[in-house]
XYZ file of N, CA, C and O in Angstrom:
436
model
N -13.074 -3.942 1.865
C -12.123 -4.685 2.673
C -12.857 -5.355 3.825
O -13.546 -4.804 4.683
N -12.614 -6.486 3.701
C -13.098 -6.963 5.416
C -12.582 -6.992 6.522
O -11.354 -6.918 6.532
N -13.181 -7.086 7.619
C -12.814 -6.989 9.096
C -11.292 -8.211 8.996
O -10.273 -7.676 9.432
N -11.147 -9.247 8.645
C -10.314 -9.297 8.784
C -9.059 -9.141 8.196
O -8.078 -9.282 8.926
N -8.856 -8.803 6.682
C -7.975 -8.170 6.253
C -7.120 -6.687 6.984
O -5.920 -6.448 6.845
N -7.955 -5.977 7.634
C -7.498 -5.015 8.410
C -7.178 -5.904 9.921
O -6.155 -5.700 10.574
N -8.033 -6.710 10.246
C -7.167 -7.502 11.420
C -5.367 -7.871 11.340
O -4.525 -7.742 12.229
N -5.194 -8.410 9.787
C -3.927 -8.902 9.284
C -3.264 -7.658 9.387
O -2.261 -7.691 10.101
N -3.539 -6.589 8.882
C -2.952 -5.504 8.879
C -1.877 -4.929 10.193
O -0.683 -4.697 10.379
N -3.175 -4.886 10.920
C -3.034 -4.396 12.554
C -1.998 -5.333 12.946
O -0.934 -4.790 13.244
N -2.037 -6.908 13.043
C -0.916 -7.755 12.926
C 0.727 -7.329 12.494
O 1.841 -7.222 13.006
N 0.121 -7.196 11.364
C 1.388 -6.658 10.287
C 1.909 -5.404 11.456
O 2.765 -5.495 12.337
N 1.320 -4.620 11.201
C 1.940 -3.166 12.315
C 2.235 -3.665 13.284
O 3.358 -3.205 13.492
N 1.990 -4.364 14.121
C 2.237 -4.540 15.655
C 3.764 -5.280 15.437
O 4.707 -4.974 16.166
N 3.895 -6.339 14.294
C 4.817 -7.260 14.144
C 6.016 -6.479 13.682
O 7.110 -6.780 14.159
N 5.906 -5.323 12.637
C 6.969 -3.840 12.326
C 7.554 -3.427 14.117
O 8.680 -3.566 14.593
N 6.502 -2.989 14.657
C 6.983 -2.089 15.681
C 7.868 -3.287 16.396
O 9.088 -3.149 16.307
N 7.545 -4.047 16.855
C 8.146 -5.258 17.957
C 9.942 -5.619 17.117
O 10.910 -6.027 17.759
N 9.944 -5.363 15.808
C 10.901 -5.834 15.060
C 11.527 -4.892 14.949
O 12.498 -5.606 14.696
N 11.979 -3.798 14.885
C 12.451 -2.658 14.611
C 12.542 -1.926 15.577
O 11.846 -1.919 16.592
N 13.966 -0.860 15.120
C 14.529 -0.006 16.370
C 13.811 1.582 16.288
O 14.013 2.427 17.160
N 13.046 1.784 15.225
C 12.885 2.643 15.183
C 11.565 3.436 16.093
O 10.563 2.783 16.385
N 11.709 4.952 16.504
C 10.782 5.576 17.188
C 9.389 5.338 16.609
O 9.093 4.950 15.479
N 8.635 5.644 17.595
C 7.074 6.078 16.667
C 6.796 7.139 15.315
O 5.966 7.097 14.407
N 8.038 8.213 15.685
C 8.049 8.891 14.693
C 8.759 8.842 13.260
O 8.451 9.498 12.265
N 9.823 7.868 13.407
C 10.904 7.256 12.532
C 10.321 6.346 11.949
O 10.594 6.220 10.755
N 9.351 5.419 12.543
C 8.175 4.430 11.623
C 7.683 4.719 11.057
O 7.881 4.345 9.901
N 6.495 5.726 11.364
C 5.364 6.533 10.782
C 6.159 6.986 8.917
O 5.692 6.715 7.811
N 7.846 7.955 9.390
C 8.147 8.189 8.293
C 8.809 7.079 7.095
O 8.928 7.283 5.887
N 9.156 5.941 7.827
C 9.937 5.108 6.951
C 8.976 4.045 6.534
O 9.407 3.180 5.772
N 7.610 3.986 6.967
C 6.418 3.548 6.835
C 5.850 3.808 5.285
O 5.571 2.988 4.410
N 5.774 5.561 5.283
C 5.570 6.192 4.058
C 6.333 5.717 2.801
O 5.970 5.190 1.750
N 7.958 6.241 3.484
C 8.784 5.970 2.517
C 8.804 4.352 1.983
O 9.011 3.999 0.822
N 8.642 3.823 2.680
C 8.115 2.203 2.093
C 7.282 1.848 0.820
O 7.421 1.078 -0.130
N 6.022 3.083 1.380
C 4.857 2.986 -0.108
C 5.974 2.889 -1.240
O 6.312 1.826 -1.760
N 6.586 4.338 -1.604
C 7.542 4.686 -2.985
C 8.339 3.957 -3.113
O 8.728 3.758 -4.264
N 8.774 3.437 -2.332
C 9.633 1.649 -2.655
C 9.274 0.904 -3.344
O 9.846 0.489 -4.352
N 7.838 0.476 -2.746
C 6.972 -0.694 -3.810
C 6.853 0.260 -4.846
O 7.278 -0.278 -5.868
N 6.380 1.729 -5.143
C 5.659 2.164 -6.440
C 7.016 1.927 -7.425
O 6.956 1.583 -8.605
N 8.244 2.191 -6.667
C 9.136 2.111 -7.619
C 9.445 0.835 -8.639
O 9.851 0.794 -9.801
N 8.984 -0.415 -7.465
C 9.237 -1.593 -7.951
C 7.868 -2.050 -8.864
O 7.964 -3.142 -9.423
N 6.913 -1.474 -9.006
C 5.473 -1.800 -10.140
C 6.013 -0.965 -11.142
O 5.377 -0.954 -12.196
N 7.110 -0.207 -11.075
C 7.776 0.653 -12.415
C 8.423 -0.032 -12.881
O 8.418 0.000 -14.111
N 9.206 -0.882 -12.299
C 10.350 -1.972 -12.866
C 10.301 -2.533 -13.408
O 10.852 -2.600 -14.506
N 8.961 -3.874 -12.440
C 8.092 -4.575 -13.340
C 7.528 -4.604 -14.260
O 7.451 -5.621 -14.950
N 6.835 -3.245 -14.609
C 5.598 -2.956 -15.596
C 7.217 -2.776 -16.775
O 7.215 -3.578 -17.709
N 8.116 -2.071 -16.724
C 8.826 -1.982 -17.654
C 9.508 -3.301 -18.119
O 9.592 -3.474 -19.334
N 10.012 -4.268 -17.263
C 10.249 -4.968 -17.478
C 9.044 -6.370 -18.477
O 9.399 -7.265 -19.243
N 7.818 -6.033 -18.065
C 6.459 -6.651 -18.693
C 7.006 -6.145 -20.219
O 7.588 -6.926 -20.972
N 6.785 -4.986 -20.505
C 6.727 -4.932 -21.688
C 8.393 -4.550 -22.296
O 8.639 -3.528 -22.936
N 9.104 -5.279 -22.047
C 10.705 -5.160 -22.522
C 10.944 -3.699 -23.156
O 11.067 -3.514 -24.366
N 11.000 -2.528 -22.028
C 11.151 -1.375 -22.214
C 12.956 -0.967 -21.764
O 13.666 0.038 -21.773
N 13.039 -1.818 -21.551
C 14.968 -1.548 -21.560
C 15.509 -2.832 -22.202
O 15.227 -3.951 -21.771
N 16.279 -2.611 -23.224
C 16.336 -3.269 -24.266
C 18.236 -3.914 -23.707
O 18.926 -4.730 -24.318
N 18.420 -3.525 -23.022
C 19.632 -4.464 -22.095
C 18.710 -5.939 -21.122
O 19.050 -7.120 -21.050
N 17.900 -5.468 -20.707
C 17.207 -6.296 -19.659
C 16.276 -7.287 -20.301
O 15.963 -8.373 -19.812
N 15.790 -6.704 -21.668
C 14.232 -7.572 -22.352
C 13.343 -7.605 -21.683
O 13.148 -6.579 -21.032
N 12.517 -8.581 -21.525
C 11.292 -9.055 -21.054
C 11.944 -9.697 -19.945
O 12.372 -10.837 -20.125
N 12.117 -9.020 -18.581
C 12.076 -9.429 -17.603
C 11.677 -10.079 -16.446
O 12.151 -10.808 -15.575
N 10.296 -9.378 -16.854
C 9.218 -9.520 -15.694
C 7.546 -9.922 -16.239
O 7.082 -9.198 -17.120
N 7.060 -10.567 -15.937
C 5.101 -10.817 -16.392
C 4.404 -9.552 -15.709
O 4.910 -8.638 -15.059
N 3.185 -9.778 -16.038
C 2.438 -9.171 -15.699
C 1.896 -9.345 -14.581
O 1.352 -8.477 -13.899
N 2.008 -10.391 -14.354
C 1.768 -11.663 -12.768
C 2.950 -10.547 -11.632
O 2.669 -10.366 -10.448
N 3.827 -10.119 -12.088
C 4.860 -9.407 -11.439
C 4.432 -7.821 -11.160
O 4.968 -7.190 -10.249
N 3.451 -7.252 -11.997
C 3.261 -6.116 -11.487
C 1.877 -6.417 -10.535
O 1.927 -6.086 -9.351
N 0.703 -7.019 -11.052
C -0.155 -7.391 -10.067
C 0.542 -7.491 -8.283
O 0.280 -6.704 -7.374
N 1.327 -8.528 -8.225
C 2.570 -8.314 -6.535
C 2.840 -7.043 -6.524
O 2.591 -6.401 -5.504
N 3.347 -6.479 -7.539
C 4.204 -5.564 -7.059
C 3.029 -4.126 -6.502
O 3.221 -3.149 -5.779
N 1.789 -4.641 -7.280
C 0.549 -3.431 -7.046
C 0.360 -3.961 -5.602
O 0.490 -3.118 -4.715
N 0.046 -5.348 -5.203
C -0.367 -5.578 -4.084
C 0.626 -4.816 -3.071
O 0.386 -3.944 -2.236
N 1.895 -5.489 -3.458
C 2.379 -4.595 -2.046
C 2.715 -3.248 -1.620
O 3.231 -2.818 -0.589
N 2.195 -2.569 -2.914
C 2.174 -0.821 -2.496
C 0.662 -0.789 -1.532
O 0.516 -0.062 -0.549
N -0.672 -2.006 -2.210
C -1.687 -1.351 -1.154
C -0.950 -1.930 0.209
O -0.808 -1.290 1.251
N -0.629 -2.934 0.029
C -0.588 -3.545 1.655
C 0.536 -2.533 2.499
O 0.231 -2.294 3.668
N 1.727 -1.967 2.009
C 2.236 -1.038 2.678
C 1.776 0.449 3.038
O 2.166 1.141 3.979
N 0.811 0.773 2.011
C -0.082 1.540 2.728
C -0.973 2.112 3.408
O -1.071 3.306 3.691
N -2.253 0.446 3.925
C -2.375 -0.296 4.853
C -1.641 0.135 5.684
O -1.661 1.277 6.144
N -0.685 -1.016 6.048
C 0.150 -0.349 7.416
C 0.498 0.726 7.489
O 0.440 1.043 8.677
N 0.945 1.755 6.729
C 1.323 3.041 6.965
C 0.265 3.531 7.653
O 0.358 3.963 8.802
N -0.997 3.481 6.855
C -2.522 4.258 7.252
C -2.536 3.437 8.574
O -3.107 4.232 9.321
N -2.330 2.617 9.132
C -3.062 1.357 10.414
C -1.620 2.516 11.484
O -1.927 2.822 12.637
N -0.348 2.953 10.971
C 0.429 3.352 12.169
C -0.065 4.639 12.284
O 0.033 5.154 13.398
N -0.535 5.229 11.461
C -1.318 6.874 11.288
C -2.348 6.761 12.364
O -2.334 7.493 13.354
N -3.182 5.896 12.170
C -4.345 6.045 13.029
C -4.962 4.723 13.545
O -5.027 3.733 12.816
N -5.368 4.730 14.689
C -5.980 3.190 15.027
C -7.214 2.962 14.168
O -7.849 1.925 14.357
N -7.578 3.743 13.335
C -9.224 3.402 13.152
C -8.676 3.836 11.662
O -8.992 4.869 11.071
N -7.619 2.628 11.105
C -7.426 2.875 9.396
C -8.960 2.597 8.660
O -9.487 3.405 7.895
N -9.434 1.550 8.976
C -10.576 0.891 8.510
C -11.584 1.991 8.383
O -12.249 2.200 7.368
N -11.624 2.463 9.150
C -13.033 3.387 9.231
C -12.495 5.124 8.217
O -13.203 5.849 7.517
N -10.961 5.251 8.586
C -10.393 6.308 7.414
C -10.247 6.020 6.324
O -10.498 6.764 5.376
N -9.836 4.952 6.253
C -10.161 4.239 4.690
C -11.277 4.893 3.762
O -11.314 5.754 2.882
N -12.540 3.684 4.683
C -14.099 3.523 4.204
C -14.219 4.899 3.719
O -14.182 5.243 2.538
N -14.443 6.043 5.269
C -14.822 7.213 4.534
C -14.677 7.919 3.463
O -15.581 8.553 2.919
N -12.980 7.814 2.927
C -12.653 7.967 1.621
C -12.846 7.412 1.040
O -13.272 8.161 0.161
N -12.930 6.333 0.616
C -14.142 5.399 -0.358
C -14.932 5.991 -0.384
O -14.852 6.841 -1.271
N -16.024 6.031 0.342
C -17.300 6.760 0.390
C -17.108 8.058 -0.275
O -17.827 8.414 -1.208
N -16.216 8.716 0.162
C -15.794 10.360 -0.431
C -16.462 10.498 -1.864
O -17.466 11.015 -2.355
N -14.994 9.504 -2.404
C -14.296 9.480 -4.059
C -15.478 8.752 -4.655
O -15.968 9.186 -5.698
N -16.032 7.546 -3.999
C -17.129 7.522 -4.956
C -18.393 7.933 -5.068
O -19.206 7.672 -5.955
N -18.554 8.851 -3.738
C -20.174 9.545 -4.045
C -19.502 10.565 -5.243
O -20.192 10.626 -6.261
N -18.292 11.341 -5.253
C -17.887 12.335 -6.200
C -17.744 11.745 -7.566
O -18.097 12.377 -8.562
N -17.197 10.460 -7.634
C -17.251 9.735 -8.823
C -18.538 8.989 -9.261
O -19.135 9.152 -10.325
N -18.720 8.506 -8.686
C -19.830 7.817 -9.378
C -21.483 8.470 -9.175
O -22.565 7.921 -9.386
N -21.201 9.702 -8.736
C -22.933 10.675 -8.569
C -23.077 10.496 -9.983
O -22.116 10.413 -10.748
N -24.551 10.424 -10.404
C -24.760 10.718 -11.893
C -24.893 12.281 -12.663
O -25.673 13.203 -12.422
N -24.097 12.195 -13.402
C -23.697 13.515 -14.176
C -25.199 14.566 -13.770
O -26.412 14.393 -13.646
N -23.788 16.180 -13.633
C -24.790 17.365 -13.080
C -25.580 17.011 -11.745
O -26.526 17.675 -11.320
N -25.129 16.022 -11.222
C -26.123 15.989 -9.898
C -24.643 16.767 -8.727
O -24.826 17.276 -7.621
N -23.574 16.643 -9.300
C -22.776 16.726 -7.991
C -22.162 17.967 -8.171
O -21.408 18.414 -7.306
């Protein structure tokens, strides 16, 4: 991610809080609950991609779950950016985590 994609982010959060009635602590949670919103809606989509409810058909492309993936990361982004000022750097480290554990070469880890 680059410096300024997490700039947009920080944006994004500042522009939530200023817009909304809710506490610091009522954000933080309806922040979360936001992620499972979008995951719900890349379920919809993806079902709808492959005409898995046979009332509805082929509803949706695949172009539709790609959005719908984006905006679970980008809401969790902001969730992570209201968690902590330094999302960027909590991020990275878990990156770093998952892929020294994933990608070490076999029996080394």
């Amino acid at each position: 991610m680059t410096d300024e994609t997490w700039k947009t982010i920080e944006q994004l959060r500042q522009w939530l809080d200023e817009k909304d009635n809710a506490t610091p602590e009522q954000a933080r949670l309806l922040r979360l609950l936001k992620i499972q919103e979008e995951v719900g809606e890349v379920a919809q989509a993806a079902m709808g991609a492959v005409a898995a409810n046979p009332r509805k058909g082929r509803s949706h492309m695949w172009t539709d779950v790609e959005n719908e993936l984006c905006d679970v990361i980008l809401s969790s982004m902001v969730a992570l950016a209201t968690l902590t000022p330094d999302a960027a750097g909590v991020f990275q480290k878990r990156v770093d985590i998952i892929a020294e554990r994933s990608l070490a070469p076999q029996g080394s880890a």
